[in-house]
Short mmCIF file of C-alpha atoms and ligand atoms in Angstrom, two decimals:
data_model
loop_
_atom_site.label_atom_id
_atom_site.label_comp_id
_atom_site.label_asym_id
_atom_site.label_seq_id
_atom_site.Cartn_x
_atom_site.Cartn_y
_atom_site.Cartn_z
CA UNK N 1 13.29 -18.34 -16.45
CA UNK N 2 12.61 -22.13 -16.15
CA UNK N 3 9.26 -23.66 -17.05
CA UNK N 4 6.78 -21.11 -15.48
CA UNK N 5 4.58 -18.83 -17.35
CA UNK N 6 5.71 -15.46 -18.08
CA UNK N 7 4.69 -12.00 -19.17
CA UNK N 8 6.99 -10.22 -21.81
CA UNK N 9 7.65 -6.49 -20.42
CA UNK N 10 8.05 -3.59 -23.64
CA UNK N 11 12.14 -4.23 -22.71
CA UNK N 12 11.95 -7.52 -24.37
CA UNK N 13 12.54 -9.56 -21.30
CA UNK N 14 10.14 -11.64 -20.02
CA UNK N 15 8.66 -11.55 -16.13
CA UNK N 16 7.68 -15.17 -14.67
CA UNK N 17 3.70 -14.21 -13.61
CA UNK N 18 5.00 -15.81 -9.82
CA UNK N 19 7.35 -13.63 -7.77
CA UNK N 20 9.02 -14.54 -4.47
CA UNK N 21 8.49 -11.72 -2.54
CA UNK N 22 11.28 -11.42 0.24
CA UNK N 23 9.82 -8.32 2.29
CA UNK N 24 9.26 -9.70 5.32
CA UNK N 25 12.49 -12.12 4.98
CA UNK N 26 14.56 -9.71 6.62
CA UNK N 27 14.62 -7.32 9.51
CA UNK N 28 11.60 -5.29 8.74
CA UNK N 29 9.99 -8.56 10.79
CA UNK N 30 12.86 -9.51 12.80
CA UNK N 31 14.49 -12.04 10.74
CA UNK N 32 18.16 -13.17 11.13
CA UNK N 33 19.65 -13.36 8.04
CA UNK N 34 20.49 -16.84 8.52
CA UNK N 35 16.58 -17.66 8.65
CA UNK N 36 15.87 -15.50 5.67
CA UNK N 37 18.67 -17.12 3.70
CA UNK N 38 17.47 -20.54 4.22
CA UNK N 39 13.61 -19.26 2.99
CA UNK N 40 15.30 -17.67 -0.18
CA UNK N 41 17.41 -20.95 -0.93
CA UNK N 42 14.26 -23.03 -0.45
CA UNK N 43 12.45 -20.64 -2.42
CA UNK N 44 14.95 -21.82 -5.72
CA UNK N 45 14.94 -25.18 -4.62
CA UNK N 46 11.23 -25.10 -4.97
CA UNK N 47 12.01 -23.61 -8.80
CA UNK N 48 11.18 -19.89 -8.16
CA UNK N 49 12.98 -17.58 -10.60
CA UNK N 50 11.43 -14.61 -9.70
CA UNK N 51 12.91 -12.84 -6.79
CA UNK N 52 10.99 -9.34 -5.36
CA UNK N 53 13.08 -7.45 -2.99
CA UNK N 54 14.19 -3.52 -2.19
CA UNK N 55 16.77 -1.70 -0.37
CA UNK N 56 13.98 -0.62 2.06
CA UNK N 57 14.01 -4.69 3.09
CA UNK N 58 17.72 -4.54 4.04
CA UNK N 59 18.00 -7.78 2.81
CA UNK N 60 19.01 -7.12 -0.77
CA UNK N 61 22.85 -8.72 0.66
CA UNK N 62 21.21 -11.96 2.00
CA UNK N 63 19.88 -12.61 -1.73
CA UNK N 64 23.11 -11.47 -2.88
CA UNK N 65 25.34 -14.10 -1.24
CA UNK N 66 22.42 -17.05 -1.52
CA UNK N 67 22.40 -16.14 -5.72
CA UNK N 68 26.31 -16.01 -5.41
CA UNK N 69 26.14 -19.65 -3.87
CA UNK N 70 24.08 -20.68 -6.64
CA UNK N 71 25.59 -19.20 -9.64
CA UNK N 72 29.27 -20.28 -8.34
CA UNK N 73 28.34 -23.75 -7.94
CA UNK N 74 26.91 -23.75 -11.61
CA UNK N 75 23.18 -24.44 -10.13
CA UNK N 76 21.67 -21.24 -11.76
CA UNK N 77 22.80 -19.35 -14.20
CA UNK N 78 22.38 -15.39 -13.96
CA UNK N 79 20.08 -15.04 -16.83
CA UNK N 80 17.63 -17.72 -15.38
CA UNK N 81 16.61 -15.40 -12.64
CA UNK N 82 14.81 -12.87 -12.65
CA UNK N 83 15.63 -9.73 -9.81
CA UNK N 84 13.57 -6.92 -9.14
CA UNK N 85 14.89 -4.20 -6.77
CA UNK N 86 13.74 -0.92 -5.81
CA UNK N 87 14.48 2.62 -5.13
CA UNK N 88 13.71 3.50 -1.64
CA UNK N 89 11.75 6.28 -0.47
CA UNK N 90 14.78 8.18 1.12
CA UNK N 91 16.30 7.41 -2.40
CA UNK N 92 13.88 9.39 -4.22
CA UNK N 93 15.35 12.45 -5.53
CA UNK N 94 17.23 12.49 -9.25
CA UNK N 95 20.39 13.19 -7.66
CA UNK N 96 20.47 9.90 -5.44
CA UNK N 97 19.06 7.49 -7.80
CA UNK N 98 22.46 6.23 -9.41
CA UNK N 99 23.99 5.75 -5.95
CA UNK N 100 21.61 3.92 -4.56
CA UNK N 101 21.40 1.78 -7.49
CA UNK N 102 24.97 1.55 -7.47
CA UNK N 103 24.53 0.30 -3.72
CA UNK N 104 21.70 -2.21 -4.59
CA UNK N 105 23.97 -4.03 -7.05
CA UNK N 106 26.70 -4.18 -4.79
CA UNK N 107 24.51 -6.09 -1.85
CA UNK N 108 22.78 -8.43 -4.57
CA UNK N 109 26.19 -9.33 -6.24
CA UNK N 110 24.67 -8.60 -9.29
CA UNK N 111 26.15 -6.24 -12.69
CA UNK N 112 22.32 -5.85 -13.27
CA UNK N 113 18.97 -6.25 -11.77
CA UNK N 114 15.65 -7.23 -14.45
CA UNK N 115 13.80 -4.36 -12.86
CA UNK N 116 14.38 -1.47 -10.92
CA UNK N 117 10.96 0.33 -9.58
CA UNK N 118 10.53 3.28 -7.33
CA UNK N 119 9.21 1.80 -4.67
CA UNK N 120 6.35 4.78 -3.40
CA UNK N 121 6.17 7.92 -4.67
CA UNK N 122 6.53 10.28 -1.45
CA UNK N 123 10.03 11.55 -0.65
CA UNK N 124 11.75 10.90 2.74
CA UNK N 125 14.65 12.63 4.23
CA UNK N 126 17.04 10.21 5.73
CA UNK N 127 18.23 9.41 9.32
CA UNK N 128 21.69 8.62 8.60
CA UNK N 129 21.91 7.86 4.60
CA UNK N 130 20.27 4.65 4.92
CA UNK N 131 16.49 3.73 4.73
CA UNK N 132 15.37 4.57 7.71
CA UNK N 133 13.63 8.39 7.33
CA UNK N 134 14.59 11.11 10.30
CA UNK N 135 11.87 12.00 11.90
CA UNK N 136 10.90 14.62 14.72
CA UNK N 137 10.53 14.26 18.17
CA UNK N 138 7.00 13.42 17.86
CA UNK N 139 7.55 10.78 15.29
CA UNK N 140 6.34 12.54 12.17
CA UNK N 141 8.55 11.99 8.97
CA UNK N 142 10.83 14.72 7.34
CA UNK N 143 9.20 14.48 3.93
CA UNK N 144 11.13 16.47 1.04
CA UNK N 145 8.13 17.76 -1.20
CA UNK N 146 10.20 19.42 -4.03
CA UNK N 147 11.03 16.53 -5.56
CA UNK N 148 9.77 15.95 -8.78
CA UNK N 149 8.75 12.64 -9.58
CA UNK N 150 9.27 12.64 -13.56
CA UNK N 151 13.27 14.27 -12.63
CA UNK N 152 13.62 10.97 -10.46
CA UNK N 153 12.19 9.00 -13.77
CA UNK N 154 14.98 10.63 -16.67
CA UNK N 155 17.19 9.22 -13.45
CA UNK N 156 15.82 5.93 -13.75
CA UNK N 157 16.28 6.05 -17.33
CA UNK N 158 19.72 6.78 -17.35
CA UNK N 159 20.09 3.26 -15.40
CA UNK N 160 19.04 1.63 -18.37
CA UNK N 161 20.98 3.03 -20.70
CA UNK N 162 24.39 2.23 -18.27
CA UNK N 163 23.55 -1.23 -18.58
CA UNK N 164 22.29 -1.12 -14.81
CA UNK N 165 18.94 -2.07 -15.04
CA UNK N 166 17.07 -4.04 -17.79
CA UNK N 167 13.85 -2.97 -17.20
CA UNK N 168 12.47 -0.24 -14.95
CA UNK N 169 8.85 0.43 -13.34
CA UNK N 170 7.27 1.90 -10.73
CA UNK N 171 5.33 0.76 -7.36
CA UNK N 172 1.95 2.64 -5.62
CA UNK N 173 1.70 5.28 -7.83
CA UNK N 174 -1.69 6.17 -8.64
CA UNK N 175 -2.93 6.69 -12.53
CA UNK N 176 -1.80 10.81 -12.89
CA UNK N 177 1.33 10.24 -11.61
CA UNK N 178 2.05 7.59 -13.97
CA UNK N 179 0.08 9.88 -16.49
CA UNK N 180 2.95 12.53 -15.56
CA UNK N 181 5.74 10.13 -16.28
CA UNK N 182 4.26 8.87 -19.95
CA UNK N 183 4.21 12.82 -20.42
CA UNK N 184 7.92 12.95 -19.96
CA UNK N 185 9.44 9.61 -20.62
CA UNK N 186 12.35 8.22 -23.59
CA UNK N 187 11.47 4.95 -21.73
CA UNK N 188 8.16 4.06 -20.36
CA UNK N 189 7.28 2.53 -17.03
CA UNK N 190 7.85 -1.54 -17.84
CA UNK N 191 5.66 -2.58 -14.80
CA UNK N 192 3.71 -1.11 -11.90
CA UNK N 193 3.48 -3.02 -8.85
CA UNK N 194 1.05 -2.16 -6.25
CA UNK N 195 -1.37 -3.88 -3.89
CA UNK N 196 -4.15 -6.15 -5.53
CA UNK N 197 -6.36 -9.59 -4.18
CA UNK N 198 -8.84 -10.37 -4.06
CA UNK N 199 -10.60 -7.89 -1.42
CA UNK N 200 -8.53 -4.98 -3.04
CA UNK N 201 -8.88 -5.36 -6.51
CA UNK N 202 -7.91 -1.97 -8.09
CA UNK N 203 -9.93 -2.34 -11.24
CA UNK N 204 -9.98 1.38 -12.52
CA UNK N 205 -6.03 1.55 -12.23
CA UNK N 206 -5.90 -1.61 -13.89
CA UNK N 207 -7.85 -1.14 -16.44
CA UNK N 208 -5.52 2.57 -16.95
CA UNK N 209 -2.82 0.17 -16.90
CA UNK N 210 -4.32 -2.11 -19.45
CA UNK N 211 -4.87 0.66 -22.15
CA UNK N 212 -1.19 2.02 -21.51
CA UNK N 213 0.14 -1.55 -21.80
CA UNK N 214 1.52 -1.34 -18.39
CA UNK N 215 1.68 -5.14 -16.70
CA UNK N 216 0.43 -5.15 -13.69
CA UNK N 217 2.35 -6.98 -10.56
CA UNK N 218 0.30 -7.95 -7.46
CA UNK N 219 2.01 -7.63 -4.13
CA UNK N 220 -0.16 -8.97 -0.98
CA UNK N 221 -2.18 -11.35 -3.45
CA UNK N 222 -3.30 -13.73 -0.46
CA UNK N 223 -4.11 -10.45 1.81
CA UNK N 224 -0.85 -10.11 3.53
CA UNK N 225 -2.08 -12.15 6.64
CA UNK N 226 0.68 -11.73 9.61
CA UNK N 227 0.95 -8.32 8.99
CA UNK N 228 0.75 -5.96 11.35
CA UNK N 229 -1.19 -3.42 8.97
CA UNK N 230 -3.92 -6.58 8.18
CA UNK N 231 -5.79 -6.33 11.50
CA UNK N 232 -8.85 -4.46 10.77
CA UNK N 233 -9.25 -6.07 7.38
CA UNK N 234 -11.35 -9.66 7.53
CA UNK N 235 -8.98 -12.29 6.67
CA UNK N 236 -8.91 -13.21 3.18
CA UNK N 237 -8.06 -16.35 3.11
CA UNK N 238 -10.88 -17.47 5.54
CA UNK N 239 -13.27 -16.08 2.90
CA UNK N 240 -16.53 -18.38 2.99
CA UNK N 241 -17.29 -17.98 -0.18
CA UNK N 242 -13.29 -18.60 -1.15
CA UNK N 243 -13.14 -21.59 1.37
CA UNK N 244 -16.14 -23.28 -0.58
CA UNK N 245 -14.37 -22.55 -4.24
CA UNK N 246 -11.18 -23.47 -2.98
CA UNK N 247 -12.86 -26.81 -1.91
CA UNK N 248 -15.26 -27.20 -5.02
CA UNK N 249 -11.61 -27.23 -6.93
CA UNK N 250 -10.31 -29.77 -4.32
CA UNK N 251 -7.36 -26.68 -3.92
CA UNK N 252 -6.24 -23.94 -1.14
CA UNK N 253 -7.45 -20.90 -0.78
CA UNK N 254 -3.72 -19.47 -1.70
CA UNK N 255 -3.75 -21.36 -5.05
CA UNK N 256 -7.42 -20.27 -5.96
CA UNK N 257 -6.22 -16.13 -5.37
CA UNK N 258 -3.01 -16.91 -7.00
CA UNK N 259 -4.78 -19.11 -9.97
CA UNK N 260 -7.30 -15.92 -9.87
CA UNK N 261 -4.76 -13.29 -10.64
CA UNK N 262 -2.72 -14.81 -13.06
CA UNK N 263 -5.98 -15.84 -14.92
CA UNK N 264 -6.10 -12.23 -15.21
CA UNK N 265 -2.60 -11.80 -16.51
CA UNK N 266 -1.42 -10.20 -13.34
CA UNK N 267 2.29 -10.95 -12.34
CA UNK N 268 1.99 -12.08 -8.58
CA UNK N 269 4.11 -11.48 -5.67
CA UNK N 270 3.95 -13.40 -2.92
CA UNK N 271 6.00 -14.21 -0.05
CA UNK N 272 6.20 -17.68 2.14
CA UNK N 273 8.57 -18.70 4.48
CA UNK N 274 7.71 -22.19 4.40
CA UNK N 275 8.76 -24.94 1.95
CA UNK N 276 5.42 -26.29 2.36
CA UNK N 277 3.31 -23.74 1.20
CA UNK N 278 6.33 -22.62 -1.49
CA UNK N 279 5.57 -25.64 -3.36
CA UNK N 280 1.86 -25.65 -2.55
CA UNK N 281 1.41 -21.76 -4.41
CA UNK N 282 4.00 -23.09 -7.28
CA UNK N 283 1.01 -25.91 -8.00
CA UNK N 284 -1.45 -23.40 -9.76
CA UNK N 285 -0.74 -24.01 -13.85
CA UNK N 286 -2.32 -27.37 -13.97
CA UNK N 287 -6.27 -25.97 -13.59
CA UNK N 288 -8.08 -23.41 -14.13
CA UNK N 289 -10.96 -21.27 -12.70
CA UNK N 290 -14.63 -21.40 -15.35
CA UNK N 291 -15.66 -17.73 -16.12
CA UNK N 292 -18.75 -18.21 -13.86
CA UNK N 293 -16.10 -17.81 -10.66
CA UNK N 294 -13.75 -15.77 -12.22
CA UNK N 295 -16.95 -13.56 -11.88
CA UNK N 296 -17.92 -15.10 -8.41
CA UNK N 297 -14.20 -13.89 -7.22
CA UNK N 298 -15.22 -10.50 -8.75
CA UNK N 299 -17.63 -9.94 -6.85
CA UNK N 300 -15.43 -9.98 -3.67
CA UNK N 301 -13.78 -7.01 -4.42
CA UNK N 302 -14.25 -4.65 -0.82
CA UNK N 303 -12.66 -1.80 -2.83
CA UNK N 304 -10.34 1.15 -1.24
CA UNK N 305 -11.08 -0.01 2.59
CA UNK N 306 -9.47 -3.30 2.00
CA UNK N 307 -6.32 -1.51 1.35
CA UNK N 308 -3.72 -3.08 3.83
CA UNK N 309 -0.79 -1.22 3.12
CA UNK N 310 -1.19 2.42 3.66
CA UNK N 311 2.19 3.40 4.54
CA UNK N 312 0.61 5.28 7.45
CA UNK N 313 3.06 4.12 9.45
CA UNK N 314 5.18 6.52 8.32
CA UNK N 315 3.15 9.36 10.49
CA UNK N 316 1.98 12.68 8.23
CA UNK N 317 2.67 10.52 4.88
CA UNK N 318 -1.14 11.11 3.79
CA UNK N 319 -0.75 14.83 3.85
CA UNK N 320 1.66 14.97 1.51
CA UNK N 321 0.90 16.25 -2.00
CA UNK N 322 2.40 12.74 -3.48
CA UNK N 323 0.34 10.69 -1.34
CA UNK N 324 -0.54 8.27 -4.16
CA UNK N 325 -3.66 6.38 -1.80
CA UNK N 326 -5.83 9.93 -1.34
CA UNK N 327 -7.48 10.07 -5.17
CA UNK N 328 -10.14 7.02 -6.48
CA UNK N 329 -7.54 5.00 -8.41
N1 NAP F 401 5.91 -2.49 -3.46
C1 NAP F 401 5.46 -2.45 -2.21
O1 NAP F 401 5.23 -1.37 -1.65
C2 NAP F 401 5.22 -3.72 -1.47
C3 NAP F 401 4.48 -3.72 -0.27
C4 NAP F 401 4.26 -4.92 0.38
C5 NAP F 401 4.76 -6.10 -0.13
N2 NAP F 401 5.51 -6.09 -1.29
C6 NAP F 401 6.09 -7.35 -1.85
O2 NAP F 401 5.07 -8.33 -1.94
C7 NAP F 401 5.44 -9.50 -1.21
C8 NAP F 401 4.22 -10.20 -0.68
O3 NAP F 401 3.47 -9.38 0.18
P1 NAP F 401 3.09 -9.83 1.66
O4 NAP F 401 4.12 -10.76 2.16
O5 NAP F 401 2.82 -8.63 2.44
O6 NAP F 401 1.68 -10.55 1.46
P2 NAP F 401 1.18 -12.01 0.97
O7 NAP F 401 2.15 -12.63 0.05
O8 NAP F 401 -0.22 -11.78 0.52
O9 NAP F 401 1.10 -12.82 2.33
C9 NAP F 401 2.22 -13.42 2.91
C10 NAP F 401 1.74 -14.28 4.05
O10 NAP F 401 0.96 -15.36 3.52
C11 NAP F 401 1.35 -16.59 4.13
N3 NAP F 401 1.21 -17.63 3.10
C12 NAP F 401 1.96 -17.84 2.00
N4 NAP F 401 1.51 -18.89 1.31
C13 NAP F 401 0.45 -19.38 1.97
C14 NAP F 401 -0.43 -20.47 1.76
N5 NAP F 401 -0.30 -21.26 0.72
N6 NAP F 401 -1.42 -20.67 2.67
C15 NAP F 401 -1.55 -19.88 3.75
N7 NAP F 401 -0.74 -18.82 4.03
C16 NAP F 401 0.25 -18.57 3.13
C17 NAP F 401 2.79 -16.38 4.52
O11 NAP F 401 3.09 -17.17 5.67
P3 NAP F 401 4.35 -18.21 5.66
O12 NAP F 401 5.57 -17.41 5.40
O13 NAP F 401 4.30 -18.78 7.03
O14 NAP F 401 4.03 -19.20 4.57
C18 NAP F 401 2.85 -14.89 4.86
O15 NAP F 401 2.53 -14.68 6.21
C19 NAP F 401 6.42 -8.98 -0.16
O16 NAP F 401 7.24 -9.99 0.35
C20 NAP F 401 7.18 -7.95 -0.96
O17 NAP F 401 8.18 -8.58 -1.75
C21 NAP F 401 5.72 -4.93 -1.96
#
């Protein structure tokens, strides 16, 4: 996985602790594929090895042919990458899982992905057997509340054991769901990625996670600014107290979250489009932050409210009874 730090998963594989997170490199914000290609090439260029994407992104093909490029020309080999994927919400139902894993590995090129999470835990009928749920005429999803999340995980497991996926996790479930799935599991949950920074830092599930030696990987680590979802929640990254830190260390503001998280052993995901700042968030293993602001970037934690992805955009999700975002942690 190149020179940068990693975390070892329970699989035996290890997970670099920076991920190149590709959801917005896509449609899902109007990308060509041509433009989200050329962010995913510089992103190896600039030495990631840790690529974060999902069927929901519809770009798993775009990483597909760019890794395909690479490999064929001898640049990277397959083992020097690793490729998380994950099982979409209109996915989520034991009897889909294999297909749709089947599908993912045919867009990314790939025999296996590293990890394969379920990407929310609230089932979605689907439009037309893609990702997109069917909804009703006045926009609410078609949810599916039979299905039973730990079914879905001896699903997941069975992906492991056909060689499919190396490792396999889960993504915004809350700690008694994953308490459900330790309940019932051969294999148990290798990562859980969900929303952290420093605004939202999710202490109580990661300290759950911590005693059930579950790594932890932060998506949104530098607040998710551009996204729609962000605009009631200050901006992180124009955080006085961070701006002053940031400038105490003679570093950004992106490096000092980033530096922050992985000082606590958190894998982070983060997405840029631009070479610039790609290199800029690689530059963080060469300092580090004194306990004294470790505790200072503690204390920014806004708790729940900060929370910038809700999924409420898919209308009537919080009513469901799987709704991981309604209990404290
Ligand atoms: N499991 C889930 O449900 C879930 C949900 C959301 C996201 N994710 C994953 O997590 C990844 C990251 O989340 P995210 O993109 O929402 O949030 P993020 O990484 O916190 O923020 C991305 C934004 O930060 C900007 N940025 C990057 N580096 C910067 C720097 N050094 N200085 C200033 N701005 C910088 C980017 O702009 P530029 O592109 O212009 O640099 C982009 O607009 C996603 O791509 C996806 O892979 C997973």
């Amino acid at each position: 996985m190149g020179d940068m730090p990693s975390l070892s998963l329970h699989s035996g594989s290890r997970i670099p602790l920076l991920g190149f997170g590709t959801g917005s490199l896509g449609p899902l914000r109007q990308m060509s594929d041509e433009d989200a290609r050329r962010a995913i090439r510089a992103g190896l260029e600039c030495g990631y090895r840790h690529l974060d994407t999902a069927a929901f992104y519809q770009n798993e093909h775009v990483i597909g042919s760019v890794l395909g490029e690479w490999i064929s020309a001898g640049k990277i080999k397959r083992e020097e990458v690793f490729v998380t994927t994950k099982l979409p919400p209109t996915g989520l139902h034991e009897s889909k899982v294999e297909a749709w894993m089947l599908r993912s590995l045919e867009r990314l090129n790939l025999s296996y992905v590293d990890l394969y999470l379920i990407h929310f835990p609230v089932a979605m009928l689907s439009k037309d057997g893609e990702v997109t749920p069917s909804t009703t005429e006045d926009g609410r999803v078609r949810f599916d509340p039979e299905v039973s999340l730990e079914e879905v995980w001896k699903a997941m497991e069975k992906q492991v054991k056909a060689g499919r996926a190396k490792a396999i996790g889960l993504s915004n479930f809350n700690s008694s769901q994953i308490s459900r799935i330790l309940r019932v599991c051969n294999i148990k949950p290798a990562a859980l990625q969900i929303e952290v920074n420093a605004y939202h830092q999710q202490r109580l599930l990661r300290e759950f996670c911590s005693r059930h030696q579950i790594p932890v990987c932060a998506y949104a680590p530098l607040g998710a600014p551009g996204t729609p979802y962000s605009s009631k929640i200050p901006k992180l990254l124009e955080d006085k107290a961070l701006l002053t830190l940031a400038d105490r260390y003679g570093r950004s503001p992106a490096q000092i979250l980033l530096r922050y998280l992985v000082q606590l052993e958190i894998v982070a995901v983060f997405k840029s489009a631009n070479p610039g700042r790609m290199r800029e968030n690689m530059k963080i293993f060469d300092f580090s932050i004194t306990p004294e602001d470790m505790k200072l970037l503690d204390n920014l934690d806004r708790g729940k409210d900060a929370r910038i992805y809700t999924m409420k955009s898919f209308i009537g999700v919080d009513e469901q009874q799987e709704y991981p975002f309604n209990v404290p942690f």
